[in-house]
Amino acid sequence: MNWAIKTFDQLTSKEIYEILKSRAEVFVKEQKISYVDPDGVDYKSWHVKSNLS
């Protein structure tokens, strides 16, 4: 398994889209939590991606 760890500025537009899509699937659909607009925390977070899609 390969992992990629990036800051927000290193993410491509496609990666950002996939992150938002995954969040919507997990939090909105599966956990039935109302969608919360982005809170700005992503700009200072590390984003980890595996090659298991």
MMTF fields as JSON, N, C-alpha, C and O atoms, coordinates in Angstrom:
{
  "mmtfVersion": "1.0.0",
  "mmtfProducer": "UNKNOWN",
  "numBonds": 211,
  "numAtoms": 212,
  "numGroups": 53,
  "numChains": 1,
  "numModels": 1,
  "chainsPerModel": [1],
  "groupsPerChain": [53],
  "chainIdList": ["A"],
  "bondAtomList": [4, 2, 8, 6, 12, 10, 16, 14, 20, 18, 24, 22, 28, 26, 32, 30, 36, 34, 40, 38, 44, 42, 48, 46, 52, 50, 56, 54, 60, 58, 64, 62, 68, 66, 72, 70, 76, 74, 80, 78, 84, 82, 88, 86, 92, 90, 96, 94, 100, 98, 104, 102, 108, 106, 112, 110, 116, 114, 120, 118, 124, 122, 128, 126, 132, 130, 136, 134, 140, 138, 144, 142, 148, 146, 152, 150, 156, 154, 160, 158, 164, 162, 168, 166, 172, 170, 176, 174, 180, 178, 184, 182, 188, 186, 192, 190, 196, 194, 200, 198, 204, 202, 208, 206],
  "bondOrderList": [1, 1, 1, 1, 1, 1, 1, 1, 1, 1, 1, 1, 1, 1, 1, 1, 1, 1, 1, 1, 1, 1, 1, 1, 1, 1, 1, 1, 1, 1, 1, 1, 1, 1, 1, 1, 1, 1, 1, 1, 1, 1, 1, 1, 1, 1, 1, 1, 1, 1, 1, 1],
  "groupList": [{"groupName": "MET", "atomNameList": ["N", "CA", "C", "O"], "elementList": ["N", "C", "C", "O"], "formalChargeList": [0, 0, 0, 0], "bondAtomList": [1, 0, 2, 1, 3, 2], "bondOrderList": [1, 1, 2], "singleLetterCode": "M", "chemCompType": "L-PEPTIDE LINKING"}, {"groupName": "ASN", "atomNameList": ["N", "CA", "C", "O"], "elementList": ["N", "C", "C", "O"], "formalChargeList": [0, 0, 0, 0], "bondAtomList": [1, 0, 2, 1, 3, 2], "bondOrderList": [1, 1, 2], "singleLetterCode": "N", "chemCompType": "L-PEPTIDE LINKING"}, {"groupName": "TRP", "atomNameList": ["N", "CA", "C", "O"], "elementList": ["N", "C", "C", "O"], "formalChargeList": [0, 0, 0, 0], "bondAtomList": [1, 0, 2, 1, 3, 2], "bondOrderList": [1, 1, 2], "singleLetterCode": "W", "chemCompType": "L-PEPTIDE LINKING"}, {"groupName": "ALA", "atomNameList": ["N", "CA", "C", "O"], "elementList": ["N", "C", "C", "O"], "formalChargeList": [0, 0, 0, 0], "bondAtomList": [1, 0, 2, 1, 3, 2], "bondOrderList": [1, 1, 2], "singleLetterCode": "A", "chemCompType": "L-PEPTIDE LINKING"}, {"groupName": "ILE", "atomNameList": ["N", "CA", "C", "O"], "elementList": ["N", "C", "C", "O"], "formalChargeList": [0, 0, 0, 0], "bondAtomList": [1, 0, 2, 1, 3, 2], "bondOrderList": [1, 1, 2], "singleLetterCode": "I", "chemCompType": "L-PEPTIDE LINKING"}, {"groupName": "LYS", "atomNameList": ["N", "CA", "C", "O"], "elementList": ["N", "C", "C", "O"], "formalChargeList": [0, 0, 0, 0], "bondAtomList": [1, 0, 2, 1, 3, 2], "bondOrderList": [1, 1, 2], "singleLetterCode": "K", "chemCompType": "L-PEPTIDE LINKING"}, {"groupName": "THR", "atomNameList": ["N", "CA", "C", "O"], "elementList": ["N", "C", "C", "O"], "formalChargeList": [0, 0, 0, 0], "bondAtomList": [1, 0, 2, 1, 3, 2], "bondOrderList": [1, 1, 2], "singleLetterCode": "T", "chemCompType": "L-PEPTIDE LINKING"}, {"groupName": "PHE", "atomNameList": ["N", "CA", "C", "O"], "elementList": ["N", "C", "C", "O"], "formalChargeList": [0, 0, 0, 0], "bondAtomList": [1, 0, 2, 1, 3, 2], "bondOrderList": [1, 1, 2], "singleLetterCode": "F", "chemCompType": "L-PEPTIDE LINKING"}, {"groupName": "ASP", "atomNameList": ["N", "CA", "C", "O"], "elementList": ["N", "C", "C", "O"], "formalChargeList": [0, 0, 0, 0], "bondAtomList": [1, 0, 2, 1, 3, 2], "bondOrderList": [1, 1, 2], "singleLetterCode": "D", "chemCompType": "L-PEPTIDE LINKING"}, {"groupName": "GLN", "atomNameList": ["N", "CA", "C", "O"], "elementList": ["N", "C", "C", "O"], "formalChargeList": [0, 0, 0, 0], "bondAtomList": [1, 0, 2, 1, 3, 2], "bondOrderList": [1, 1, 2], "singleLetterCode": "Q", "chemCompType": "L-PEPTIDE LINKING"}, {"groupName": "LEU", "atomNameList": ["N", "CA", "C", "O"], "elementList": ["N", "C", "C", "O"], "formalChargeList": [0, 0, 0, 0], "bondAtomList": [1, 0, 2, 1, 3, 2], "bondOrderList": [1, 1, 2], "singleLetterCode": "L", "chemCompType": "L-PEPTIDE LINKING"}, {"groupName": "SER", "atomNameList": ["N", "CA", "C", "O"], "elementList": ["N", "C", "C", "O"], "formalChargeList": [0, 0, 0, 0], "bondAtomList": [1, 0, 2, 1, 3, 2], "bondOrderList": [1, 1, 2], "singleLetterCode": "S", "chemCompType": "L-PEPTIDE LINKING"}, {"groupName": "GLU", "atomNameList": ["N", "CA", "C", "O"], "elementList": ["N", "C", "C", "O"], "formalChargeList": [0, 0, 0, 0], "bondAtomList": [1, 0, 2, 1, 3, 2], "bondOrderList": [1, 1, 2], "singleLetterCode": "E", "chemCompType": "L-PEPTIDE LINKING"}, {"groupName": "TYR", "atomNameList": ["N", "CA", "C", "O"], "elementList": ["N", "C", "C", "O"], "formalChargeList": [0, 0, 0, 0], "bondAtomList": [1, 0, 2, 1, 3, 2], "bondOrderList": [1, 1, 2], "singleLetterCode": "Y", "chemCompType": "L-PEPTIDE LINKING"}, {"groupName": "ARG", "atomNameList": ["N", "CA", "C", "O"], "elementList": ["N", "C", "C", "O"], "formalChargeList": [0, 0, 0, 0], "bondAtomList": [1, 0, 2, 1, 3, 2], "bondOrderList": [1, 1, 2], "singleLetterCode": "R", "chemCompType": "L-PEPTIDE LINKING"}, {"groupName": "VAL", "atomNameList": ["N", "CA", "C", "O"], "elementList": ["N", "C", "C", "O"], "formalChargeList": [0, 0, 0, 0], "bondAtomList": [1, 0, 2, 1, 3, 2], "bondOrderList": [1, 1, 2], "singleLetterCode": "V", "chemCompType": "L-PEPTIDE LINKING"}, {"groupName": "PRO", "atomNameList": ["N", "CA", "C", "O"], "elementList": ["N", "C", "C", "O"], "formalChargeList": [0, 0, 0, 0], "bondAtomList": [1, 0, 2, 1, 3, 2], "bondOrderList": [1, 1, 2], "singleLetterCode": "P", "chemCompType": "L-PEPTIDE LINKING"}, {"groupName": "GLY", "atomNameList": ["N", "CA", "C", "O"], "elementList": ["N", "C", "C", "O"], "formalChargeList": [0, 0, 0, 0], "bondAtomList": [1, 0, 2, 1, 3, 2], "bondOrderList": [1, 1, 2], "singleLetterCode": "G", "chemCompType": "PEPTIDE LINKING"}, {"groupName": "HIS", "atomNameList": ["N", "CA", "C", "O"], "elementList": ["N", "C", "C", "O"], "formalChargeList": [0, 0, 0, 0], "bondAtomList": [1, 0, 2, 1, 3, 2], "bondOrderList": [1, 1, 2], "singleLetterCode": "H", "chemCompType": "L-PEPTIDE LINKING"}],
  "groupTypeList": [0, 1, 2, 3, 4, 5, 6, 7, 8, 9, 10, 6, 11, 5, 12, 4, 13, 12, 4, 10, 5, 11, 14, 3, 12, 15, 7, 15, 5, 12, 9, 5, 4, 11, 13, 15, 8, 16, 8, 17, 15, 8, 13, 5, 11, 2, 18, 15, 5, 11, 1, 10, 11],
  "groupIdList": [1, 2, 3, 4, 5, 6, 7, 8, 9, 10, 11, 12, 13, 14, 15, 16, 17, 18, 19, 20, 21, 22, 23, 24, 25, 26, 27, 28, 29, 30, 31, 32, 33, 34, 35, 36, 37, 38, 39, 40, 41, 42, 43, 44, 45, 46, 47, 48, 49, 50, 51, 52, 53],
  "secStructList": [7, 7, 3, 3, 3, 3, 3, 4, 4, 4, 7, 7, 2, 2, 2, 2, 2, 2, 2, 2, 2, 2, 2, 0, 0, 0, 0, 0, 0, 0, 1, 7, 7, 7, 7, 7, 7, 7, 7, 1, 4, 4, 4, 4, 1, 3, 3, 3, 3, 3, 1, 7, 7],
  "xCoordList": [0.844, 0.0, 0.895, 1.865, 0.572, 1.305, 0.449, -0.766, 1.09, 0.403, 0.996, 2.195, 0.148, 0.607, 0.133, -1.042, 1.037, 0.701, 1.015, 2.14, -0.003, 0.158, -0.467, -1.401, 0.063, -0.606, -1.707, -1.769, -2.565, -3.659, -3.131, -3.676, -2.084, -1.533, -0.947, -0.785, -0.632, -0.065, -1.139, -0.828, -2.379, -3.457, -3.832, -3.809, -4.179, -4.696, -6.194, -6.813, -6.761, -8.207, -8.99, -10.038, -8.502, -9.174, -9.129, -10.123, -7.997, -7.885, -8.82, -9.45, -8.916, -9.834, -11.276, -12.045, -11.629, -12.971, -13.245, -14.311, -12.29, -12.471, -12.598, -13.366, -11.857, -11.974, -13.377, -14.005, -13.866, -15.207, -16.285, -17.27, -16.107, -17.056, -17.099, -18.175, -15.922, -15.86, -16.504, -17.239, -16.235, -16.852, -18.368, -19.063, -18.876, -20.328, -20.907, -21.95, -20.238, -20.728, -20.738, -21.697, -19.69, -19.586, -20.493, -21.29, -20.375, -21.073, -22.532, -23.386, -22.825, -24.191, -25.033, -26.11, -24.552, -25.34, -25.352, -26.418, -24.171, -24.089, -24.44, -25.113, -23.997, -24.236, -25.403, -25.733, -26.028, -27.2, -26.958, -27.799, -25.796, -25.436, -25.59, -25.125, -26.226, -26.396, -25.045, -24.09, -24.964, -23.703, -23.297, -24.101, -22.054, -21.494, -20.543, -19.698, -20.677, -19.78, -18.349, -18.09, -17.408, -15.993, -15.665, -16.11, -14.891, -14.627, -13.25, -12.896, -12.468, -11.152, -10.039, -8.87, -10.365, -9.351, -8.479, -7.322, -9.019, -8.254, -6.98, -6.001, -6.982, -5.8, -4.573, -3.447, -4.777, -3.63, -3.542, -2.829, -4.261, -4.263, -3.368, -3.037, -2.985, -2.303, -3.364, -4.297, -3.243, -4.216, -3.506, -2.491, -4.056, -3.435, -4.313, -5.53, -3.681, -4.401, -3.674, -2.448, -4.435, -3.841, -4.177, -5.023, -3.532, -3.816, -4.949, -5.174, -5.649, -6.775, -8.071, -8.684, -8.491, -9.72, -10.786, -11.902],
  "yCoordList": [-1.169, 0.0, 1.24, 1.309, 2.198, 3.459, 4.573, 4.601, 5.485, 6.62, 7.914, 8.0, 8.903, 10.245, 11.197, 11.189, 12.015, 12.99, 14.369, 14.64, 15.245, 16.559, 17.643, 17.394, 18.844, 20.005, 20.419, 19.918, 21.317, 21.768, 22.349, 22.067, 23.149, 23.79, 22.803, 23.136, 21.611, 20.594, 19.764, 19.038, 19.848, 19.063, 19.593, 20.799, 18.667, 19.067, 19.337, 18.957, 19.98, 20.235, 18.922, 18.836, 17.916, 16.607, 15.982, 15.415, 16.078, 15.524, 16.251, 15.613, 17.567, 18.323, 17.879, 17.688, 17.722, 17.254, 15.887, 15.672, 14.964, 13.615, 13.64, 12.864, 14.519, 14.662, 15.124, 14.551, 16.148, 16.674, 15.646, 15.536, 14.9, 13.842, 12.762, 12.312, 12.352, 11.321, 11.804, 11.056, 13.046, 13.6, 13.595, 13.239, 13.99, 14.022, 12.621, 12.434, 11.64, 10.257, 9.749, 9.1, 10.032, 9.519, 10.282, 9.674, 11.593, 12.363, 12.66, 12.628, 12.943, 13.299, 12.05, 11.91, 11.152, 9.968, 8.931, 8.563, 8.462, 7.341, 7.714, 6.947, 8.873, 9.239, 10.202, 10.607, 10.568, 11.448, 12.745, 13.185, 13.34, 14.602, 15.707, 15.568, 16.778, 17.895, 18.388, 18.436, 18.745, 19.209, 20.538, 21.464, 20.612, 21.834, 22.405, 21.686, 23.682, 24.307, 24.175, 24.051, 24.2, 24.126, 25.169, 26.315, 24.752, 25.601, 26.257, 26.94, 26.064, 26.678, 25.856, 26.223, 24.757, 23.935, 23.205, 22.896, 22.93, 22.204, 22.921, 22.277, 24.232, 24.986, 24.678, 24.796, 24.283, 24.003, 22.533, 22.192, 21.662, 20.23, 19.462, 19.942, 18.258, 17.328, 16.421, 16.033, 16.075, 15.239, 13.974, 14.032, 12.825, 11.541, 10.748, 10.672, 10.168, 9.396, 8.075, 8.04, 6.996, 5.697, 5.384, 6.045, 4.4, 4.005, 2.975, 2.367, 2.78, 1.85, 2.608, 3.073, 2.738, 3.478, 2.524, 2.947],
  "zCoordList": [0.0, 0.0, 0.0, 0.754, -0.832, -0.887, -0.308, -0.501, 0.398, 0.996, 0.451, 0.185, 0.291, -0.08, 1.002, 1.37, 1.512, 2.55, 1.988, 1.568, 1.986, 1.373, 2.234, 2.996, 2.099, 2.685, 1.719, 0.596, 2.143, 1.287, -0.024, -1.092, 0.052, -1.141, -2.139, -3.313, -1.697, -2.587, -3.282, -4.226, -2.847, -3.444, -4.819, -5.065, -5.713, -7.019, -6.887, -5.892, -7.874, -7.835, -7.824, -7.184, -8.514, -8.513, -7.116, -6.662, -6.438, -5.087, -4.119, -3.276, -4.231, -3.374, -3.626, -2.685, -4.877, -5.229, -4.604, -4.028, -4.715, -4.163, -2.639, -2.07, -1.98, -0.523, -0.151, 0.74, -0.822, -0.528, -0.845, -0.116, -1.916, -2.284, -1.203, -0.807, -0.73, 0.319, 1.608, 2.253, 1.987, 3.197, 3.091, 4.043, 1.933, 1.752, 1.882, 2.508, 1.298, 1.375, 2.808, 3.226, 3.564, 4.929, 5.892, 6.607, 5.913, 6.934, 6.595, 7.481, 5.353, 4.998, 4.769, 5.349, 3.933, 3.594, 4.716, 5.209, 5.118, 6.045, 7.483, 8.172, 7.941, 9.328, 9.491, 10.605, 8.366, 8.376, 9.155, 9.94, 8.918, 9.549, 8.516, 7.385, 8.886, 7.971, 7.499, 8.274, 6.263, 5.687, 6.307, 6.411, 6.711, 7.272, 6.23, 5.697, 5.943, 4.979, 5.441, 6.638, 4.502, 4.894, 5.971, 5.901, 6.949, 8.107, 8.107, 9.069, 7.047, 6.973, 7.584, 7.461, 8.239, 8.902, 7.875, 8.16, 6.695, 5.68, 5.265, 4.886, 5.333, 4.914, 5.757, 5.274, 7.014, 7.883, 8.283, 9.226, 7.576, 7.873, 6.91, 5.825, 7.329, 6.441, 5.856, 6.559, 4.591, 3.899, 3.442, 2.748, 3.843, 3.583, 2.62, 2.786, 1.625, 0.619, 0.406, 0.302, 0.343, 0.007, -1.44, -2.042, -1.987, -3.353, -3.416, -4.462, -2.325, -2.284, -2.507, -1.547, -3.73, -4.031, -4.494, -4.799]
}
